[in-house]
CSV table of C-alpha atoms in Angstrom, one decimal:
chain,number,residue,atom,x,y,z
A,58,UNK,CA,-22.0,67.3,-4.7
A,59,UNK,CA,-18.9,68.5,-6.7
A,60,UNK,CA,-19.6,67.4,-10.3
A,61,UNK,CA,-15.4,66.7,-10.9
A,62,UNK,CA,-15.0,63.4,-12.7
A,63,UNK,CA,-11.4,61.8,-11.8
A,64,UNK,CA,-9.4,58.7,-13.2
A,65,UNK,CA,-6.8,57.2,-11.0
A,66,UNK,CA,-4.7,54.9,-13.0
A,67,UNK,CA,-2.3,52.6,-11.2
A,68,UNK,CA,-1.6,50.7,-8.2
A,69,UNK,CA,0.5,51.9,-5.0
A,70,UNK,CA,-0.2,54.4,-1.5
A,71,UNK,CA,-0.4,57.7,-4.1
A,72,UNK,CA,-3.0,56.0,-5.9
A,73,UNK,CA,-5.1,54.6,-2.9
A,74,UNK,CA,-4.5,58.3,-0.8
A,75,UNK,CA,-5.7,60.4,-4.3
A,76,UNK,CA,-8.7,58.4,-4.4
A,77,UNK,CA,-9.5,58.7,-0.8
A,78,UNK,CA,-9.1,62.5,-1.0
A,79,UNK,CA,-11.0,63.4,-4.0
A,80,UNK,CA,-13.8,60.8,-2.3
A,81,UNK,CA,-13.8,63.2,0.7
A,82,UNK,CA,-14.0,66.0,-1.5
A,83,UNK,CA,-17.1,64.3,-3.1
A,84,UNK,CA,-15.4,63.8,-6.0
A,85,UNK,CA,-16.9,61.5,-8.7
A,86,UNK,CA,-13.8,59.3,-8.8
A,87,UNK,CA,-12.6,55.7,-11.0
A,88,UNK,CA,-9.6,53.5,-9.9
A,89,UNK,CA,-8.1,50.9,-11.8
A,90,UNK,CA,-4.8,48.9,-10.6
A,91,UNK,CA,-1.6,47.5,-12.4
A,92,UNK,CA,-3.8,43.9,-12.2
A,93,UNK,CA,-6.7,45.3,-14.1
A,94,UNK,CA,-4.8,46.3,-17.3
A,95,UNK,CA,-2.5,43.5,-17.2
A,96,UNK,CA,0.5,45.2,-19.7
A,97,UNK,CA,2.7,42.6,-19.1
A,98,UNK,CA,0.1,40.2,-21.0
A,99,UNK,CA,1.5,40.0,-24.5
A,100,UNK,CA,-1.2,38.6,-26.1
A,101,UNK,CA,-2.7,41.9,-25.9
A,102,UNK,CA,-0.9,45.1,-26.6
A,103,UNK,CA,-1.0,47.6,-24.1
A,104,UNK,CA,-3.0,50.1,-26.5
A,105,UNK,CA,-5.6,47.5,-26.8
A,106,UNK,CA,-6.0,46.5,-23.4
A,107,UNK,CA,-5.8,49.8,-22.2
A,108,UNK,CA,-8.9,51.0,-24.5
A,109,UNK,CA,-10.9,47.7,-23.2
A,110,UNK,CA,-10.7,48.7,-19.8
A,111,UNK,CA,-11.7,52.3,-20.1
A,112,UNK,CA,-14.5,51.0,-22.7
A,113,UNK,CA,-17.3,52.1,-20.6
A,114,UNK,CA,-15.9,55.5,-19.5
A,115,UNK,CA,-16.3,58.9,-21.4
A,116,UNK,CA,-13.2,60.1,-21.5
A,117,UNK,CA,-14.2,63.1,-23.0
A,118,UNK,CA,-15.9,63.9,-19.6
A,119,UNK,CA,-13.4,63.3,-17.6
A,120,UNK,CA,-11.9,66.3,-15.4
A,121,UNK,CA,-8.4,65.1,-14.6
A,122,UNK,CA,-6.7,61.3,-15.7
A,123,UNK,CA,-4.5,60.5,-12.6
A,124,UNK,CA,-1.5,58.2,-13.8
A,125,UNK,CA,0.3,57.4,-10.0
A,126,UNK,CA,1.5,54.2,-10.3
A,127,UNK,CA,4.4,53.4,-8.1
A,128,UNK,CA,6.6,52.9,-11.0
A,129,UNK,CA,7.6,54.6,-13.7
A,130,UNK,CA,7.6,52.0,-16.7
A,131,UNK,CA,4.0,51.6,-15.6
A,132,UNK,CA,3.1,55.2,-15.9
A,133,UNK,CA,4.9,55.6,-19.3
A,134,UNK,CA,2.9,52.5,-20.8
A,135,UNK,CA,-0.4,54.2,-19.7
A,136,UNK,CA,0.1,57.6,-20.9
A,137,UNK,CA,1.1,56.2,-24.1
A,138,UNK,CA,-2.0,54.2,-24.8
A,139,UNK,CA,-4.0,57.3,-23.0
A,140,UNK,CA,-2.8,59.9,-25.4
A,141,UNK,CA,-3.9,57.5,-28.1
A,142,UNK,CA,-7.1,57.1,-26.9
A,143,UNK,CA,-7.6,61.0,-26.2
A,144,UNK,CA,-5.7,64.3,-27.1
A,145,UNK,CA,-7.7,66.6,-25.0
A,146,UNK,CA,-8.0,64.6,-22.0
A,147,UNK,CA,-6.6,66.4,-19.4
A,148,UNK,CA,-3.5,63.9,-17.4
A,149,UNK,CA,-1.1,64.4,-14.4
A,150,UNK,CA,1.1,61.7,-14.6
A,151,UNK,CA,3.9,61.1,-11.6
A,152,UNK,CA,7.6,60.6,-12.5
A,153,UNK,CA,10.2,59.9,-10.1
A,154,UNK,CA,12.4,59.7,-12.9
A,155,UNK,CA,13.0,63.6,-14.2
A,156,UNK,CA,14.9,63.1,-17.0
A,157,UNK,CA,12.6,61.3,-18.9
A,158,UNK,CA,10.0,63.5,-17.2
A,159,UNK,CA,11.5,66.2,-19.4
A,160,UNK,CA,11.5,64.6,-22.5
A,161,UNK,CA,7.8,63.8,-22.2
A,162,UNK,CA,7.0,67.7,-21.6
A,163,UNK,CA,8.7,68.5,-24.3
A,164,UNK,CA,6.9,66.7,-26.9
A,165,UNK,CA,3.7,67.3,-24.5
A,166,UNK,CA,3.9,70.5,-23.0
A,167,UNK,CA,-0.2,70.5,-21.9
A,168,UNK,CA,0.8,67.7,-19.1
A,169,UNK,CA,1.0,68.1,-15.7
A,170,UNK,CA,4.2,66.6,-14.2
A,171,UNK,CA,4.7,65.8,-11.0
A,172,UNK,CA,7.5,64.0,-8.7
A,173,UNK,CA,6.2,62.7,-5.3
A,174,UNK,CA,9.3,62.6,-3.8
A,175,UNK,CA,10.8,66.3,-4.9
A,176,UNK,CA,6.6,67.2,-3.3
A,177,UNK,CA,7.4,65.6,-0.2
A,178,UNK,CA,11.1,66.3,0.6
A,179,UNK,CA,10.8,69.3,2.2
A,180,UNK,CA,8.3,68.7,4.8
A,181,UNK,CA,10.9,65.6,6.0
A,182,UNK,CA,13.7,68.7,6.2
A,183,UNK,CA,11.2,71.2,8.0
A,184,UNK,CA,11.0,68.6,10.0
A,185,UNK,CA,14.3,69.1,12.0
A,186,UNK,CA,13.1,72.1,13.0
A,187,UNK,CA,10.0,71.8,14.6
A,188,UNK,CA,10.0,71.5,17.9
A,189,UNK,CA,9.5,67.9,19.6
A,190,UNK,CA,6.0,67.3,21.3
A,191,UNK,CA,6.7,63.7,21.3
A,192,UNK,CA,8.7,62.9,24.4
A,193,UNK,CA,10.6,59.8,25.3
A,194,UNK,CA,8.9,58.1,28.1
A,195,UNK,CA,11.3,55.0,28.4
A,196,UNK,CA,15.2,56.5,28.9
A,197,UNK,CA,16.2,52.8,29.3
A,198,UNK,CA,17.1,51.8,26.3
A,199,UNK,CA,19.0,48.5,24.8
A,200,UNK,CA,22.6,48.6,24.4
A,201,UNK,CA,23.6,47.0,21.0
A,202,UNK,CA,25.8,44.7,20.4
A,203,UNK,CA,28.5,45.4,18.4
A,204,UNK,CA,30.2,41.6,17.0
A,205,UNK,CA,33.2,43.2,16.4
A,206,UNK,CA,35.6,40.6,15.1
A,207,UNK,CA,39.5,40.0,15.8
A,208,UNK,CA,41.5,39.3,13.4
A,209,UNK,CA,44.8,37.8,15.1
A,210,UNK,CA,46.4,36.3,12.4
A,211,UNK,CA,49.2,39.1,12.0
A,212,UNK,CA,50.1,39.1,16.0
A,213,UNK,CA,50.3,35.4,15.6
A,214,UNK,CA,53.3,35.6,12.7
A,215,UNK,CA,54.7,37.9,14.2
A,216,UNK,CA,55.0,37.1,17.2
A,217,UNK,CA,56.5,33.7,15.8
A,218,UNK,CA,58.5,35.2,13.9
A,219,UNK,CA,60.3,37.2,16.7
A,220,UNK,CA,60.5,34.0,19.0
A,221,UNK,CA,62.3,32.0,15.7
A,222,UNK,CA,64.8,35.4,15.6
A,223,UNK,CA,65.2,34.9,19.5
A,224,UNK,CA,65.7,31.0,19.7
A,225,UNK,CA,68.0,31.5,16.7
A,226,UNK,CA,70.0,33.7,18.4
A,227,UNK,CA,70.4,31.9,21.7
A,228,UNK,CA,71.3,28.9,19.9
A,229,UNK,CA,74.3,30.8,17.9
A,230,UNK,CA,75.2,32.2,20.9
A,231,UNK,CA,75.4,28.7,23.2
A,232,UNK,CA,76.2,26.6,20.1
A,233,UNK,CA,78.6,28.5,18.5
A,234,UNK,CA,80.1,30.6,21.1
A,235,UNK,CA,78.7,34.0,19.7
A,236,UNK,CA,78.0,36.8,21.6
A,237,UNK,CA,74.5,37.9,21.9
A,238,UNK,CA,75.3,40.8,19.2
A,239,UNK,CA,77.4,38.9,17.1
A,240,UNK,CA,74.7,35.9,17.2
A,241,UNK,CA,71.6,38.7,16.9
A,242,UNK,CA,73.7,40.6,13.9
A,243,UNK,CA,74.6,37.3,12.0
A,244,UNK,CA,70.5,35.6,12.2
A,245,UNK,CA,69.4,39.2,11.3
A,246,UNK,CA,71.7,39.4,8.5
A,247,UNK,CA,70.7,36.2,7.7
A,248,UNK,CA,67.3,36.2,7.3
A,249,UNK,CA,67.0,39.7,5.4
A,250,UNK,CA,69.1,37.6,2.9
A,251,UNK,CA,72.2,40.1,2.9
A,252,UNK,CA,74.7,37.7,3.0
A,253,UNK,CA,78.2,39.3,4.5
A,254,UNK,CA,79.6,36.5,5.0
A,255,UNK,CA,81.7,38.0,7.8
A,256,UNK,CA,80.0,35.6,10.4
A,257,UNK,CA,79.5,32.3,8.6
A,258,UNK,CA,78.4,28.2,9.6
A,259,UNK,CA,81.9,26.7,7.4
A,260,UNK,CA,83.5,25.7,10.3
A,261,UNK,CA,80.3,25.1,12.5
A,262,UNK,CA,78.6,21.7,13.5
A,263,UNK,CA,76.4,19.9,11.4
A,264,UNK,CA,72.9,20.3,13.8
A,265,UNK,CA,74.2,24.5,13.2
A,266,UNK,CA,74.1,24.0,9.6
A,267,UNK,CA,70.4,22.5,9.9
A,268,UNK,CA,69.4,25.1,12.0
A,269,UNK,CA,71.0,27.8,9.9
A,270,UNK,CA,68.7,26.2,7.1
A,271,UNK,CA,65.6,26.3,8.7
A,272,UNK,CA,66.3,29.8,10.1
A,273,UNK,CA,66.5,30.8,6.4
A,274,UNK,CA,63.5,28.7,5.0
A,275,UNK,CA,61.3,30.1,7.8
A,276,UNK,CA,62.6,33.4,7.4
A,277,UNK,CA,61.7,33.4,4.4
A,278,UNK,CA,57.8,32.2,4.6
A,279,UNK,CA,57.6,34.6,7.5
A,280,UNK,CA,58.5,37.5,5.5
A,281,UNK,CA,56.8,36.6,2.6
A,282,UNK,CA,53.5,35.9,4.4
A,283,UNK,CA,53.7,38.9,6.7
A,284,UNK,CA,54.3,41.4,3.9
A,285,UNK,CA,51.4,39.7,1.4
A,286,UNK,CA,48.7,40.4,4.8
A,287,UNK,CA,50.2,43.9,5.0
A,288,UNK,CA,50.4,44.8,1.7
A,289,UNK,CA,46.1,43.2,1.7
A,290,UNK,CA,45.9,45.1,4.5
A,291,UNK,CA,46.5,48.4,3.0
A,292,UNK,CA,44.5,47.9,0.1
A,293,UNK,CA,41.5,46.8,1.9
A,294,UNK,CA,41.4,49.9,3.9
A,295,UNK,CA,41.9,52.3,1.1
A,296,UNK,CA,38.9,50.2,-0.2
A,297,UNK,CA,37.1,50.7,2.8
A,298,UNK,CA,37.9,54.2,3.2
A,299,UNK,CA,36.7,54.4,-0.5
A,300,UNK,CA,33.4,53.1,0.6
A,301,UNK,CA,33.5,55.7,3.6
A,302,UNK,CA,33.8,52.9,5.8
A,303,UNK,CA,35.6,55.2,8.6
A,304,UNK,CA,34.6,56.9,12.0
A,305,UNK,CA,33.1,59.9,11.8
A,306,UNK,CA,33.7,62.5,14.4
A,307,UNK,CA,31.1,65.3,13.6
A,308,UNK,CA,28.4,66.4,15.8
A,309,UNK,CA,25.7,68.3,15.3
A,310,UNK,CA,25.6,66.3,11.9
A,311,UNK,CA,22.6,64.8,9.9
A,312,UNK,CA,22.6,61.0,9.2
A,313,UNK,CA,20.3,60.2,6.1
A,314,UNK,CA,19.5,56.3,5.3
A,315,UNK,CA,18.8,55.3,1.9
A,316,UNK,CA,19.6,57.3,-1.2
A,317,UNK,CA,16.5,56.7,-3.6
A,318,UNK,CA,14.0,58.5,-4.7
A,319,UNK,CA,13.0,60.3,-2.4
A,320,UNK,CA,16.2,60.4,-0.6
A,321,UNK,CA,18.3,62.5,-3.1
A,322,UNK,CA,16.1,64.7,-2.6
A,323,UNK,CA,16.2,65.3,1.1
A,324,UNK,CA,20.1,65.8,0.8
A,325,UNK,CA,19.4,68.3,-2.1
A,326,UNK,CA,17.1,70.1,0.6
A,327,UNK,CA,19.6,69.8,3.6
A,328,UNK,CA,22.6,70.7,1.7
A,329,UNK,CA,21.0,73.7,0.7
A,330,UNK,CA,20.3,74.6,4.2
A,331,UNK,CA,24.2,74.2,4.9
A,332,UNK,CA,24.3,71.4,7.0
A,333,UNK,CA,26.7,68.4,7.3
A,334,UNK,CA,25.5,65.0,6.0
A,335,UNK,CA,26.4,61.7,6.5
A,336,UNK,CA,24.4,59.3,4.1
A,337,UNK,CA,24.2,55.4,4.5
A,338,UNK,CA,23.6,53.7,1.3
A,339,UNK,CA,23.2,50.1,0.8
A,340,UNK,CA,23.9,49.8,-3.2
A,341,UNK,CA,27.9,50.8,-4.0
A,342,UNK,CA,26.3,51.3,-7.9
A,343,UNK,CA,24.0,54.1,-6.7
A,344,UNK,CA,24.4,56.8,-9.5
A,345,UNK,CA,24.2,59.5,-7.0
A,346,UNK,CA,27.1,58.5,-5.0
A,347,UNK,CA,29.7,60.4,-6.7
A,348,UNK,CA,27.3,63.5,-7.0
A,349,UNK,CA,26.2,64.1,-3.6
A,350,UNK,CA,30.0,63.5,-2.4
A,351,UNK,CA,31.3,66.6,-4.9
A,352,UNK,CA,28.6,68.4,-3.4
A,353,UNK,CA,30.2,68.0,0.4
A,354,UNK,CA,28.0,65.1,1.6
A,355,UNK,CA,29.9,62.1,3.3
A,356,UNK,CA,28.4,58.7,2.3
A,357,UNK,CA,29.2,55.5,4.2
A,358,UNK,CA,28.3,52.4,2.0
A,359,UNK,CA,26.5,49.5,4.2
A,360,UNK,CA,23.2,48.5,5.9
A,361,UNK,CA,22.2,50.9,8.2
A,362,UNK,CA,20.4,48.8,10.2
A,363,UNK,CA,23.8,47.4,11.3
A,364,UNK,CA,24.9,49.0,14.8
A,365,UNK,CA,28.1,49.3,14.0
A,366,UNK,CA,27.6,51.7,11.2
A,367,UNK,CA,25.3,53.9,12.8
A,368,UNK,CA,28.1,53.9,15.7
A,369,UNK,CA,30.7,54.8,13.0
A,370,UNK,CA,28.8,57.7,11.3
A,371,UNK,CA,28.3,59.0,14.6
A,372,UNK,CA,25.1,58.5,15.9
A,373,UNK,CA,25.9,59.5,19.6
A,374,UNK,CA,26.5,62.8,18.5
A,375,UNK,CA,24.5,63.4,15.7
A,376,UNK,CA,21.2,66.0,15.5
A,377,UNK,CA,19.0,63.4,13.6
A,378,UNK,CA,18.1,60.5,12.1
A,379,UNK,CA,16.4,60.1,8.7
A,380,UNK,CA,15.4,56.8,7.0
A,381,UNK,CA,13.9,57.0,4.0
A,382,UNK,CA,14.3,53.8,2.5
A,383,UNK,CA,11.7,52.1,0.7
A,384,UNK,CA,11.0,49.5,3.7
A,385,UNK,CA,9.1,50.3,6.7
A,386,UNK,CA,10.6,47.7,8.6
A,387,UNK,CA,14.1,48.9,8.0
A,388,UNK,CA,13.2,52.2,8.6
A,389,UNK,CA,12.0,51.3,11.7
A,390,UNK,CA,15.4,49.3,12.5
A,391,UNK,CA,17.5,52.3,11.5
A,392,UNK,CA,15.5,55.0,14.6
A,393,UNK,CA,15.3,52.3,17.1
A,394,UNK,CA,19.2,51.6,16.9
A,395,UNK,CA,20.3,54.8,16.4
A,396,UNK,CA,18.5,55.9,19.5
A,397,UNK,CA,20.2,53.2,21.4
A,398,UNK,CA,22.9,55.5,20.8
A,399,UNK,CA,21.4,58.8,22.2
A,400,UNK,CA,18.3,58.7,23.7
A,401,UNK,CA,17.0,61.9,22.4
A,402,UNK,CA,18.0,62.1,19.1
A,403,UNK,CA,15.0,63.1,16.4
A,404,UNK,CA,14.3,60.2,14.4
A,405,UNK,CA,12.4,61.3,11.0
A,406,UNK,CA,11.2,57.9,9.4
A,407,UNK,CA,9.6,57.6,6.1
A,408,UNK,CA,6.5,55.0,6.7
A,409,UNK,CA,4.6,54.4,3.8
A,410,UNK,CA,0.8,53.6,5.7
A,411,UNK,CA,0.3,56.8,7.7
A,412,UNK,CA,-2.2,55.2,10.6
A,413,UNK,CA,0.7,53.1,11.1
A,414,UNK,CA,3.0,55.6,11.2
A,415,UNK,CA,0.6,56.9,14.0
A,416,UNK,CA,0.6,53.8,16.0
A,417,UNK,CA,4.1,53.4,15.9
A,418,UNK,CA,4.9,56.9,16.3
A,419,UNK,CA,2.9,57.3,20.3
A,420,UNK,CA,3.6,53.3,20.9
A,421,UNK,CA,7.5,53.5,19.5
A,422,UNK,CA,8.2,56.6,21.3
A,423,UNK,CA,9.7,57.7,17.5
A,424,UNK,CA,9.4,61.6,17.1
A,425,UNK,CA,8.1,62.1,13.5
A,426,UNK,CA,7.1,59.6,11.0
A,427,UNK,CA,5.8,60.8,7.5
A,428,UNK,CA,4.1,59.4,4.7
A,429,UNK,CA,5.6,60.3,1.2
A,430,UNK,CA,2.0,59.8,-0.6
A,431,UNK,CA,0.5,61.7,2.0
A,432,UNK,CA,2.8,64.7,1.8
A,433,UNK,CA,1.6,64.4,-2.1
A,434,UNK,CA,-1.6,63.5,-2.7
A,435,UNK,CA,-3.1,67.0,-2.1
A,436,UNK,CA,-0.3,67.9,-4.8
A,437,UNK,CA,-1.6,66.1,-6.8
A,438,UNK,CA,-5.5,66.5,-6.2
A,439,UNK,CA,-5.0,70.7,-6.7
A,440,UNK,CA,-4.4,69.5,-10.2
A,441,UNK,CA,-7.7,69.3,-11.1
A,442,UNK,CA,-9.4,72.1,-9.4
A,443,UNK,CA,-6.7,74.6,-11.3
């Protein structure tokens, strides 16, 4: 029996996986979740409820203090009231945030460090590469709907507007014994307003007058209207085209879903390898947005669940598919629809339970489906046998 003692402090897949290792390494290991220590409990401060839970354990003889909660605030409450409790007990502590991870070694240079998802983003990368043992076995596939809507507003006014311009000018020319240019020049001249007053209604009838009136009334709404939706028009798509909303015409290219935590890395990874990405990302606020695009990525901002995005950033033609967002389900979505698009396009999908990944993996026909904590928890576990 290995005679390692092991604390695993917080509440997530990390946690559960580290546990399970070090068990199957007969490890001597503790647990204890987010709902045990309760922080958020003010009656208590997290110091003292911290020292109550871990009343009964000698922390003294404790090999390695595992702080893997799923979130960082969490992690940063417990390694405070830890480091109260004990200098000399040994801690790896997991931060997906590295800048404060940085601070924190600063003032504490004897801890050990780690970010899961900077562990884990290469095996999703290497992943491209290895060859495909997973065959389709279904080539039919759905074809998606795309609900593409038609705006026919403009055609409408303008195609009123021309028949106004038309009847105008037959009714100058019949009324008024115009010709067809002098009747077309004069209700031209007179609905841009120019006024030449070479061709005029003085001597006309009175219905002429009335319909001269009109001409210019609805000239004018026509013109004014038309111009506001072109002038929207133009601004929405340099809006959209700010949000990368565009077709993309690359193949060969990667598509990447979901610009988080672990997915900043990725593009880090892939970028270094020198090839093209195209990232989908669902919050417009994302602080690595403006980053990733100085470093050559494109970034489309939307759902990519939606079929009509994944059909703009090029799916059809594209060498892969990676969702890493922080839902399975959506992840999911994102490989199914995409291969709708090209039957035998590599789908890489993060899924956080990795039996499940399994199951869906042979019963999904998806190619590759990895597990973020499981890429990391042997990471982690080496730790403690440094």
């Amino acid at each position: 029996m290995n005679s390692k003692r092991i604390l695993v402090l917080g509440t997530g897949h990390l946690s559960y996986r580290i546990k399970k290792l070090a068990i199957s390494k007969g490890y001597d290991a503790k647990s204890f979740g987010e709902d045990v220590f309760q922080l958020k409990d003010t009656s208590n401060s997290s110091f003292d409820r911290v020292a109550e839970v871990l009343h009964d354990i000698d922390l003294d003889n404790i090999d390695m203090a595992y702080l893997v909660d799923d979130t960082d605030e969490f992690n940063l409450q417990l390694l405070v009231s830890l480091l109260s409790l004990s200098k000399s007990l040994p801690i790896t502590v997991s931060f997906f945030n590295e800048n404060i991870a940085a601070h924190i070694k600063a003032y504490h240079p004897q801890l050990l460090i780690l970010n899961p998802a900077r562990i884990a983003a290469p095996a999703f990368v290497e992943a491209l590469y290895k060859p495909v043992l997973h065959k389709i076995t279904n080539p039919s596939l759905p074809i998606l709907k795309q609900n593409k809507r038609k705006d026919s507003l403009m055609f409408k006014l303008v195609a009123s507007f021309l028949f106004i311009i038309l009847f105008a000018t037959l009714y100058f020319h019949f009324a008024d014994g115009l010709s067809l240019i002098d009747a077309l020049y004069f209700v031209i001249v007179t609905v841009a307003t120019v006024g030449y007053g070479d061709i005029n209604l003085v001597n006309s009838s009175t219905i002429s007058k009335v319909v001269g009136m009109l001409l210019i009334i609805s000239s004018t709404f026509f013109i004014w209207i038309i111009f506001s939706l072109t002038i929207n028009r133009v601004l929405v798509k340099r809006a959209r085209l700010a949000l990368g909303h565009k077709k993309y015409n690359y193949k060969n290219h990667i598509i990447l879903c979901g610009l988080g935590r672990l997915g900043r890395f990725v593009v880090e990874e892939l970028l270094a390898r020198g090839e093209k990405v195209v990232i989908i990302e669902a919050k417009e606020d994302s602080s690595d947005i403006e980053y990733f695009r100085g470093k050559g990525a494109d970034i489309y901002i939307g759902n990519g669940r939606l079929a009509r995005i994944l059909k703009d950033v090029g799916s059809k033609h594209a060498k892969a598919v990676i969702a890493v967002t922080d839902d399975d389900y959506s992840n999911l979505e994102i490989g199914l629809n995409a291969r709708s698009f090209q039957s035998d396009i590599k789908l890489i999908l993060r899924i956080f339970d990795e039996k499940m990944g399994e199951k869906i993996k042979e019963n999904l026909d998806i190619h590759l489906s990895l597990s973020m904590s499981a890429l990391a928890d042997d990471k982690f576990l080496s730790t403690v046998e440094v």
